[in-house]
Short mmCIF file of C-alpha atoms and ligand atoms in Angstrom, two decimals:
data_model
loop_
_atom_site.label_atom_id
_atom_site.label_comp_id
_atom_site.label_asym_id
_atom_site.label_seq_id
_atom_site.Cartn_x
_atom_site.Cartn_y
_atom_site.Cartn_z
CA UNK X 24 0.00 0.00 0.00
CA UNK X 25 1.44 3.38 -1.01
CA UNK X 26 2.28 5.87 1.69
CA UNK X 27 0.10 8.94 2.07
CA UNK X 28 1.55 12.25 0.77
CA UNK X 29 1.25 13.99 4.15
CA UNK X 30 3.07 11.14 5.87
CA UNK X 31 5.86 11.01 3.28
CA UNK X 32 6.26 14.78 3.52
CA UNK X 33 6.55 14.61 7.33
CA UNK X 34 9.08 11.76 7.17
CA UNK X 35 11.07 13.46 4.43
CA UNK X 36 11.20 16.59 6.57
CA UNK X 37 12.30 14.47 9.52
CA UNK X 38 15.29 13.20 7.52
CA UNK X 39 16.35 16.82 7.11
CA UNK X 40 15.89 17.56 10.81
CA UNK X 41 17.88 14.50 11.86
CA UNK X 42 20.72 15.54 9.56
CA UNK X 43 20.50 19.04 11.00
CA UNK X 44 20.75 17.48 14.46
CA UNK X 45 23.96 15.76 13.38
CA UNK X 46 25.25 19.06 12.03
CA UNK X 47 24.29 20.87 15.24
CA UNK X 48 26.01 18.32 17.47
CA UNK X 49 29.11 18.56 15.32
CA UNK X 50 29.35 22.20 16.41
CA UNK X 51 28.95 21.11 20.04
CA UNK X 52 31.82 18.65 19.60
CA UNK X 53 33.90 21.39 18.00
CA UNK X 54 33.23 23.69 20.97
CA UNK X 55 34.40 21.07 23.46
CA UNK X 56 37.42 20.16 21.32
CA UNK X 57 38.47 23.79 21.44
CA UNK X 58 38.03 23.74 25.23
CA UNK X 59 40.20 20.62 25.53
CA UNK X 60 37.28 18.56 26.84
CA UNK X 61 37.69 15.52 24.65
CA UNK X 62 35.20 13.43 26.59
CA UNK X 63 32.36 15.84 25.94
CA UNK X 64 33.52 16.10 22.33
CA UNK X 65 33.38 12.29 22.13
CA UNK X 66 29.85 12.27 23.55
CA UNK X 67 28.63 14.65 20.87
CA UNK X 68 30.51 12.93 18.05
CA UNK X 69 28.58 9.79 18.99
CA UNK X 70 25.41 11.89 18.89
CA UNK X 71 26.39 12.89 15.36
CA UNK X 72 26.58 9.21 14.38
CA UNK X 73 23.26 8.42 16.06
CA UNK X 74 21.46 11.32 14.37
CA UNK X 75 22.83 10.20 11.01
CA UNK X 76 21.50 6.72 11.78
CA UNK X 77 18.07 8.20 12.49
CA UNK X 78 18.08 9.91 9.10
CA UNK X 79 19.16 6.70 7.36
CA UNK X 80 16.44 4.65 9.06
CA UNK X 81 13.82 7.05 7.75
CA UNK X 82 15.43 7.12 4.29
CA UNK X 83 15.39 3.33 4.11
CA UNK X 84 11.77 3.19 5.23
CA UNK X 85 10.69 5.62 2.52
CA UNK X 86 12.66 3.77 -0.16
CA UNK X 87 11.24 0.43 0.95
CA UNK X 88 7.79 1.96 0.56
CA UNK X 89 8.39 3.21 -2.97
CA UNK X 90 9.04 6.84 -2.11
CA UNK X 91 12.31 8.48 -3.12
CA UNK X 92 13.31 11.06 -0.50
CA UNK X 93 14.33 14.58 -1.45
CA UNK X 94 17.45 15.91 0.25
CA UNK X 95 16.67 19.48 1.19
CA UNK X 96 19.19 22.13 2.29
CA UNK X 97 20.36 21.78 5.90
CA UNK X 98 20.18 24.89 8.09
CA UNK X 99 23.40 26.40 9.40
CA UNK X 100 23.80 25.90 13.18
CA UNK X 101 24.08 29.41 14.59
CA UNK X 102 24.64 29.00 18.30
CA UNK X 103 27.58 30.70 20.02
CA UNK X 104 28.48 29.33 23.44
CA UNK X 105 29.82 31.37 26.36
CA UNK X 106 30.39 28.52 28.78
CA UNK X 107 30.46 24.71 29.02
CA UNK X 108 26.89 24.42 30.27
CA UNK X 109 25.27 26.19 27.32
CA UNK X 110 25.70 23.41 24.73
CA UNK X 111 24.21 20.93 27.22
CA UNK X 112 21.16 23.14 27.73
CA UNK X 113 20.86 23.76 23.98
CA UNK X 114 21.00 20.00 23.46
CA UNK X 115 18.10 19.37 25.82
CA UNK X 116 16.07 22.12 24.21
CA UNK X 117 16.81 20.68 20.78
CA UNK X 118 15.81 17.15 21.76
CA UNK X 119 12.47 18.41 23.07
CA UNK X 120 11.96 20.07 19.70
CA UNK X 121 12.81 16.83 17.88
CA UNK X 122 10.34 14.98 20.09
CA UNK X 123 7.64 17.41 18.96
CA UNK X 124 8.56 16.73 15.32
CA UNK X 125 8.37 12.96 15.83
CA UNK X 126 4.98 13.51 17.46
CA UNK X 127 3.89 15.46 14.38
CA UNK X 128 4.95 12.55 12.15
CA UNK X 129 3.08 10.17 14.41
CA UNK X 130 -0.04 12.34 14.34
CA UNK X 131 0.01 12.36 10.53
CA UNK X 132 0.23 8.57 10.44
CA UNK X 133 -2.33 8.11 13.22
CA UNK X 134 -4.87 10.35 11.46
CA UNK X 135 -5.07 8.01 8.48
CA UNK X 136 -4.55 4.70 10.32
CA UNK X 137 -1.13 4.17 8.77
CA UNK X 138 -0.20 1.42 11.22
CA UNK X 139 3.00 0.53 9.37
CA UNK X 140 4.44 4.01 9.81
CA UNK X 141 3.21 4.17 13.40
CA UNK X 142 5.15 1.00 14.12
CA UNK X 143 8.29 2.55 12.68
CA UNK X 144 7.70 5.69 14.72
CA UNK X 145 7.18 3.73 17.93
CA UNK X 146 10.94 3.19 17.90
CA UNK X 147 11.52 6.93 17.49
CA UNK X 148 9.10 7.82 20.30
CA UNK X 149 11.03 5.56 22.66
CA UNK X 150 14.36 6.86 21.37
CA UNK X 151 13.30 10.46 22.00
CA UNK X 152 12.47 9.59 25.59
CA UNK X 153 16.01 8.28 25.99
CA UNK X 154 17.52 11.28 24.19
CA UNK X 155 15.75 13.70 26.51
CA UNK X 156 16.82 11.75 29.60
CA UNK X 157 20.44 11.69 28.45
CA UNK X 158 20.37 15.41 27.71
CA UNK X 159 18.92 16.17 31.15
CA UNK X 160 21.50 13.95 32.85
CA UNK X 161 24.33 15.84 31.13
CA UNK X 162 22.97 19.07 32.61
CA UNK X 163 22.44 17.73 36.13
CA UNK X 164 25.87 16.05 36.17
CA UNK X 165 27.49 19.29 35.13
CA UNK X 166 25.62 21.32 37.73
CA UNK X 167 26.49 18.84 40.47
CA UNK X 168 30.13 18.16 39.65
CA UNK X 169 31.33 20.42 36.86
CA UNK X 170 32.16 23.53 38.86
CA UNK X 171 35.57 22.32 40.06
CA UNK X 172 38.53 21.34 37.84
CA UNK X 173 38.62 17.86 39.39
CA UNK X 174 34.88 17.39 38.95
CA UNK X 175 35.01 18.50 35.33
CA UNK X 176 38.01 16.25 34.69
CA UNK X 177 36.11 13.26 36.08
CA UNK X 178 33.00 14.04 34.04
CA UNK X 179 35.06 14.45 30.89
CA UNK X 180 36.66 11.05 31.49
CA UNK X 181 33.21 9.54 31.99
CA UNK X 182 32.02 10.83 28.62
CA UNK X 183 35.25 9.75 26.97
CA UNK X 184 34.22 6.18 27.76
CA UNK X 185 31.01 6.37 25.73
CA UNK X 186 31.10 3.98 22.77
CA UNK X 187 28.99 4.20 19.65
CA UNK X 188 26.63 1.33 18.96
CA UNK X 189 24.41 1.17 15.90
CA UNK X 190 21.03 2.60 16.73
CA UNK X 191 18.74 -0.15 15.63
CA UNK X 192 18.43 -3.51 14.01
CA UNK X 193 16.18 -2.02 11.34
CA UNK X 194 17.72 -2.43 7.87
CA UNK X 195 19.41 0.73 6.60
FE1 FEO H 24 17.39 11.92 16.31
FE2 FEO H 24 18.54 13.23 18.98
O1 FEO H 24 17.09 12.61 17.98
#
């Protein structure tokens, strides 16, 4: 059964937003690299990989359902950070925005009883819950421990240990 035009449009847009997310987190990683905080930079470089995965999952889904995605222009990330907490707060804000976009995709599928797309999006709904939790934890960790050099050093080491794992078993 062919996908509905509103649903394909929402998913195509979501590919763009996920790639923007990767682009945005690349700037976060760059900020922390410049600060010498390689653990935080590592955390966000893994985010870059995960966001790219999200885009590829959606691309594959559209292709498998006979829709060829259109790659639109990606916005330029424009945030300038004054301190180490700001990227973490911007990350949480961004993930809440992405959650709202996933909800919009879900609403489009739900409205026309597109159960196949809803099943795909179930994974993204769960993933967004995890993304928001991770983003909040980064903020609370920083506020609790990041104000001393030793605390920041320990946090940076913690984030250095994060290892990328492929986001899903869905075919890409
Ligand atoms: Fe693709 Fe961070 O959500």
